[in-house]
Amino acid sequence: MRSRNLKCIAPLGPEAMGTTESDRPTALVTGANRGLGLETSIQLRAKGFRVVLTSRDEKKGTAAVRGLDPGGGDVLYHPLDITDRASISAVAKDLPALVPRLDLLVNNAGIGSWGADRRASARTIATNYFGSRDVTDALLPFIPNGGRVVMVSSGLGELSTMGRDLRPRFADPSLTRAALDSLVNAYLTALENGDAKSAGWPSAYSVSKVSLNAFTRILSRERSPRGVRVNSVCPGWVRTDMGGLGASRSVEVGARSIVLAATLPGDATGGFYRDGKKIPW
Ligand code: NDP
């Protein structure tokens, strides 16, 4: 099934406009069948990107591609469940047949869990932190010098959501991947023991997004010698399935914040942005 959806070449491609497919910037967006991921794909396409739209549900993803790009060519599809190692490996394996390189990776897929349910909390960490990290690591070999990674984080990923003792540990500028993972695992252990709240841990959603922001800083440090820019973004509170009808922003405005972070001028890296402006973490 995968290979059937690999390519959709437009009858009138960018060659007709004096550029070749290989000149065109390419982006891959996770969780792009609906909500902010879909709208981000729409806006990136409007900016001239070829978009690899991915989703964990193939039917929903291919329907989104058909709606977005009925002629084919601008938007390609590949299934991707960011919590499934085999699914991540399949994208990494198939990507060279889809696009010449990846100029931009948007880690958008995410779930929310704000309550005390342990399984839902663990799933939220597995998706928002470990999943986004694993997708990034698998796709980094395709991101050239000067490419970008954008982590869709949240205002609920601000350090201030953490207990006072935990904040400096996440904010440590020399935090390593291993140290970050042990912080996240300490949260999962506290969750199991039922003492997460008393130990200063906020909701699983906040832990996942604080951790994603910490990973952004680690990755930007690792990749800056190659000029790969890695930033986190808050889209604001947005009227999607996750944000709910009462949210203050339209999906267009929220996705615009993501696209601005994905197209920041210069070599800004390791920052946290909303609406194209750096915000404190
Ligand atoms: P939605 O719930 O509308 O969409 C979430 C998307 O993520 C869906 O496409 C969903 O797929 C996908 N997804 C979930 N789990 C996985 C997985 N394991 N693998 C692949 N895809 C997955 O949420 P939003 O569009 O609002 O959220 C997008 C991002 O923005 C999230 O990271 C969220 O945390 C962040 N955000 C949202 C805010 C808001 O107010 N809406 C505020 C701040 C941040 P499926 O359809 O199959 O469920």
Coordinates of C-alpha atoms and ligand atoms in Angstrom, one line a residue:
M1 CA 0.0 0.0 0.0
R2 CA 2.8 2.3 0.9
S3 CA 4.5 2.4 -2.5
R4 CA 1.1 3.2 -4.2
N5 CA 1.0 6.4 -2.3
L6 CA 4.6 7.4 -2.7
K7 CA 4.4 9.8 -5.6
C8 CA 1.9 12.1 -7.2
I9 CA 3.5 14.1 -9.9
A10 CA 1.6 17.2 -11.2
P11 CA 1.1 17.5 -14.9
L12 CA 2.3 21.2 -14.7
G13 CA 5.2 21.1 -12.2
P14 CA 7.7 23.7 -11.2
E15 CA 9.8 22.9 -14.3
A16 CA 7.2 25.0 -16.1
M17 CA 8.0 27.9 -13.8
G18 CA 11.8 27.6 -14.4
T19 CA 12.7 25.6 -11.3
T20 CA 13.2 21.9 -11.1
E21 CA 11.7 19.6 -8.5
S22 CA 15.1 19.2 -6.9
D23 CA 15.4 23.0 -6.4
R24 CA 12.2 23.2 -4.5
P25 CA 12.2 23.2 -0.8
T26 CA 10.6 20.1 0.8
A27 CA 9.0 19.7 4.1
L28 CA 7.6 16.7 6.1
V29 CA 4.8 17.3 8.5
T30 CA 3.8 14.7 11.1
G31 CA 0.1 14.3 12.2
A32 CA -1.0 16.3 9.2
N33 CA -4.3 14.7 8.4
R34 CA -6.2 17.3 10.5
G35 CA -5.8 20.3 12.7
L36 CA -2.6 22.3 12.8
G37 CA -0.6 19.7 10.9
L38 CA -3.0 19.9 7.9
E39 CA -3.2 23.7 7.9
T40 CA 0.6 24.0 8.3
S41 CA 0.9 21.7 5.2
I42 CA -1.5 24.0 3.3
Q43 CA 0.5 27.1 4.3
L44 CA 3.9 25.6 3.5
R45 CA 2.6 24.5 0.1
A46 CA 1.4 28.1 -0.5
K47 CA 5.0 29.2 0.3
G48 CA 6.4 26.9 -2.4
F49 CA 7.3 23.8 -0.4
R50 CA 6.7 20.3 -1.6
V51 CA 5.1 18.7 1.4
V52 CA 5.3 15.1 2.5
L53 CA 2.1 14.9 4.5
T54 CA 2.1 12.0 7.0
S55 CA -0.5 10.5 9.3
R56 CA -0.9 7.4 11.4
D57 CA -4.2 6.6 9.7
E58 CA -3.6 6.0 6.0
K59 CA -7.2 6.5 4.9
K60 CA -7.4 9.9 6.7
G61 CA -4.0 10.9 5.3
T62 CA -4.7 10.1 1.7
A63 CA -8.1 11.8 1.9
A64 CA -6.3 14.9 3.2
V65 CA -3.8 14.8 0.4
R66 CA -6.6 14.4 -2.2
G67 CA -8.5 17.4 -0.7
L68 CA -5.4 19.5 -0.6
D69 CA -3.7 18.7 -3.9
P70 CA -6.2 17.0 -6.2
G71 CA -3.9 17.4 -9.2
G72 CA -1.0 15.8 -7.4
G73 CA 2.6 16.7 -7.3
D74 CA 2.8 19.3 -4.6
V75 CA 1.8 17.1 -1.7
L76 CA 3.1 13.5 -1.3
Y77 CA 1.9 11.0 1.3
H78 CA 3.5 8.5 3.6
P79 CA 2.0 6.8 6.6
L80 CA 3.8 7.6 9.9
D81 CA 2.8 6.6 13.4
I82 CA 5.4 8.5 15.5
T83 CA 5.2 6.0 18.3
D84 CA 5.9 3.0 16.1
R85 CA 9.6 2.2 15.4
A86 CA 8.8 0.2 12.3
S87 CA 6.7 3.0 10.9
I88 CA 9.5 5.5 11.5
S89 CA 12.0 3.2 9.8
A90 CA 9.7 2.8 6.8
V91 CA 9.5 6.5 6.2
A92 CA 13.3 6.8 6.5
K93 CA 13.7 3.9 4.0
D94 CA 11.2 5.3 1.5
L95 CA 12.0 9.0 1.8
P96 CA 14.8 9.0 -0.9
A97 CA 12.3 7.8 -3.5
L98 CA 9.9 10.6 -2.6
V99 CA 12.1 13.7 -2.3
P100 CA 15.7 14.6 -2.9
R101 CA 16.2 15.9 0.6
L102 CA 14.3 17.3 3.6
D103 CA 14.7 21.0 4.1
L104 CA 12.2 21.1 6.9
L105 CA 10.8 18.7 9.4
V106 CA 7.7 19.8 11.4
N107 CA 7.1 17.6 14.4
N108 CA 3.5 18.5 14.8
A109 CA 1.8 15.2 15.8
G110 CA 0.7 15.2 19.4
I111 CA -1.9 14.1 22.0
G112 CA -3.0 15.7 25.2
S113 CA -3.4 14.4 28.7
W114 CA -3.9 16.7 31.5
G115 CA -5.5 14.4 34.1
A116 CA -4.2 11.7 36.5
D117 CA -4.8 8.7 34.2
R118 CA -1.4 6.9 34.2
R119 CA -1.8 5.1 30.9
A120 CA -2.9 8.2 29.1
S121 CA -0.1 10.2 30.7
A122 CA 2.5 7.6 29.7
R123 CA 1.1 7.6 26.1
T124 CA 1.4 11.4 26.0
I125 CA 5.1 11.2 26.9
A126 CA 5.6 8.4 24.4
T127 CA 4.1 10.4 21.7
N128 CA 5.0 14.0 22.3
Y129 CA 8.5 13.5 23.5
F130 CA 9.9 10.1 22.6
G131 CA 8.0 9.9 19.3
S132 CA 9.0 13.3 18.1
R133 CA 12.6 12.7 19.1
D134 CA 12.7 9.3 17.3
V135 CA 11.3 10.7 14.1
T136 CA 13.8 13.5 14.2
D137 CA 16.7 11.2 14.7
A138 CA 15.6 8.9 11.9
L139 CA 15.1 11.8 9.5
L140 CA 18.2 13.9 10.3
P141 CA 20.4 12.2 7.7
F142 CA 18.1 13.6 5.0
I143 CA 18.3 17.2 6.4
P144 CA 21.1 19.1 4.6
N145 CA 23.3 21.8 6.0
G146 CA 21.1 24.8 6.6
G147 CA 17.9 22.7 7.0
R148 CA 15.4 23.1 9.8
V149 CA 13.6 21.1 12.4
V150 CA 10.5 22.7 14.1
M151 CA 9.0 21.2 17.2
V152 CA 5.4 22.1 17.8
S153 CA 5.4 22.7 21.5
S154 CA 3.0 24.7 23.7
G155 CA 2.8 27.5 26.2
L156 CA 2.1 24.6 28.6
G157 CA 5.7 23.5 27.9
E158 CA 7.1 26.6 29.7
L159 CA 9.5 25.8 32.5
S160 CA 7.3 27.6 35.0
T161 CA 4.9 24.7 34.8
M162 CA 7.5 22.6 36.6
G163 CA 8.3 22.5 40.3
R164 CA 11.1 24.9 41.4
D165 CA 13.6 22.0 41.9
L166 CA 13.0 20.5 38.5
R167 CA 13.3 23.7 36.5
P168 CA 17.1 24.1 36.6
R169 CA 17.6 20.5 35.7
F170 CA 15.7 20.9 32.5
A171 CA 17.1 24.4 31.8
D172 CA 20.8 23.2 32.3
P173 CA 22.5 24.5 29.2
S174 CA 24.8 21.5 29.2
L175 CA 21.9 19.0 29.6
T176 CA 22.7 15.8 27.6
R177 CA 20.3 13.4 25.9
A178 CA 20.9 10.8 28.5
A179 CA 20.2 13.3 31.4
L180 CA 17.0 14.5 29.7
D181 CA 15.9 10.9 29.2
S182 CA 16.5 10.1 32.9
L183 CA 14.5 13.2 33.9
V184 CA 11.6 12.0 31.7
N185 CA 12.0 8.5 33.2
A186 CA 12.0 9.9 36.7
Y187 CA 8.6 11.5 35.9
L188 CA 7.3 8.1 34.6
T189 CA 8.5 6.4 37.8
A190 CA 6.9 9.1 39.9
L191 CA 3.7 8.6 37.9
E192 CA 3.8 4.8 38.6
N193 CA 4.4 5.5 42.3
G194 CA 1.6 8.0 42.5
D195 CA 3.8 10.8 43.8
A196 CA 4.3 12.8 40.6
K197 CA 2.4 15.8 41.8
S198 CA 4.0 16.1 45.2
A199 CA 7.4 15.8 43.5
G200 CA 6.6 18.9 41.5
W201 CA 5.7 17.4 38.2
P202 CA 2.9 19.1 36.2
S203 CA 0.5 17.3 33.8
A204 CA 2.0 14.7 31.4
Y205 CA 1.3 17.2 28.5
S206 CA 3.4 19.8 30.2
V207 CA 6.2 17.4 31.0
S208 CA 6.1 16.2 27.3
K209 CA 6.4 19.7 25.9
V210 CA 9.0 21.0 28.4
S211 CA 11.0 17.9 27.5
L212 CA 10.5 18.6 23.8
N213 CA 11.8 22.2 24.4
A214 CA 14.8 20.8 26.2
F215 CA 15.4 18.4 23.3
T216 CA 15.2 21.3 20.9
R217 CA 18.1 23.0 22.8
I218 CA 20.2 19.8 22.8
L219 CA 19.6 19.1 19.1
S220 CA 20.4 22.7 18.1
R221 CA 23.7 22.4 20.0
E222 CA 24.5 19.1 18.3
R223 CA 23.5 20.3 14.8
S224 CA 24.8 23.9 14.8
P225 CA 28.2 22.9 13.3
R226 CA 26.2 21.7 10.3
G227 CA 24.0 24.8 10.3
V228 CA 20.8 22.9 10.9
R229 CA 18.4 25.2 12.8
V230 CA 16.2 23.6 15.4
N231 CA 13.4 25.6 17.1
S232 CA 10.3 25.1 19.2
V233 CA 7.0 26.9 18.6
C234 CA 3.8 27.6 20.4
P235 CA 0.9 28.0 18.1
G236 CA -1.3 29.6 20.8
W237 CA -4.6 28.2 22.0
V238 CA -6.2 27.0 18.8
R239 CA -9.7 25.7 17.8
T240 CA -8.8 22.2 16.8
D241 CA -10.0 18.9 18.2
M242 CA -7.3 19.2 20.9
G243 CA -7.8 22.9 21.6
G244 CA -11.7 22.8 21.5
L245 CA -14.2 25.2 20.3
G246 CA -13.6 27.8 23.0
A247 CA -10.0 28.3 22.0
S248 CA -8.9 31.9 21.2
R249 CA -7.3 31.3 17.8
S250 CA -8.3 30.0 14.4
V251 CA -6.4 27.1 13.0
E252 CA -5.0 29.5 10.3
V253 CA -3.6 31.8 12.9
G254 CA -2.1 28.9 14.9
A255 CA -0.5 27.3 11.9
R256 CA 0.9 30.7 10.8
S257 CA 2.9 30.7 14.0
I258 CA 4.3 27.3 13.1
V259 CA 5.2 28.4 9.6
L260 CA 6.8 31.6 10.9
A261 CA 9.0 29.4 13.1
A262 CA 9.8 27.3 10.1
T263 CA 10.9 30.2 8.0
L264 CA 12.7 32.4 10.5
P265 CA 15.2 34.7 8.9
G266 CA 18.9 34.1 9.6
D267 CA 20.4 31.3 11.6
A268 CA 18.3 31.5 14.7
T269 CA 18.4 28.1 16.5
G270 CA 17.6 26.6 19.9
G271 CA 14.8 29.1 20.6
F272 CA 11.1 29.0 21.5
Y273 CA 8.8 31.1 19.3
R274 CA 5.2 32.3 19.0
D275 CA 4.0 34.4 16.0
G276 CA 7.6 34.7 14.8
K277 CA 8.8 36.3 18.0
K278 CA 11.1 34.7 20.6
I279 CA 9.3 33.9 23.8
P280 CA 10.9 33.0 27.2
W281 CA 11.0 29.3 27.9
Ligands
NDP1 P1 -5.4 17.6 16.9 O1 -5.8 16.7 18.0 O2 -6.4 18.3 16.1 O3 -4.5 16.8 15.9 C1 -3.4 16.0 16.3 C2 -2.8 15.3 15.2 O4 -1.7 14.4 15.7 C3 -3.8 14.3 14.4 O5 -3.5 14.3 13.1 C4 -3.4 13.0 15.0 O6 -3.8 11.9 14.2 C5 -1.9 13.1 15.2 N1 -1.3 12.1 16.0 C6 -1.6 11.8 17.3 N2 -0.8 10.8 17.7 C7 -0.1 10.4 16.6 C8 0.9 9.4 16.4 N3 1.2 8.5 17.3 N4 1.5 9.3 15.1 C9 1.1 10.2 14.2 N5 0.2 11.2 14.3 C10 -0.4 11.3 15.5 O7 -4.4 18.6 17.6 P2 -3.8 20.0 17.1 O8 -3.8 20.1 15.6 O9 -4.4 21.0 17.9 O10 -2.3 19.8 17.6 C11 -1.1 19.7 16.8 C12 0.1 20.0 17.7 O11 -0.1 21.3 18.2 C13 0.2 19.1 18.9 O12 1.6 18.8 19.0 C14 -0.3 19.9 20.0 O13 0.3 19.5 21.3 C15 0.1 21.3 19.6 N6 -0.6 22.4 20.3 C16 -1.9 22.6 20.1 C17 -2.6 23.6 20.7 C18 -4.0 23.9 20.5 O14 -4.6 24.8 21.2 N7 -4.7 23.2 19.6 C19 -1.9 24.5 21.6 C20 -0.5 24.3 21.7 C21 0.1 23.2 21.1 P3 -5.2 11.1 14.3 O15 -6.2 11.9 13.4 O16 -4.9 9.8 13.7 O17 -5.6 11.1 15.7

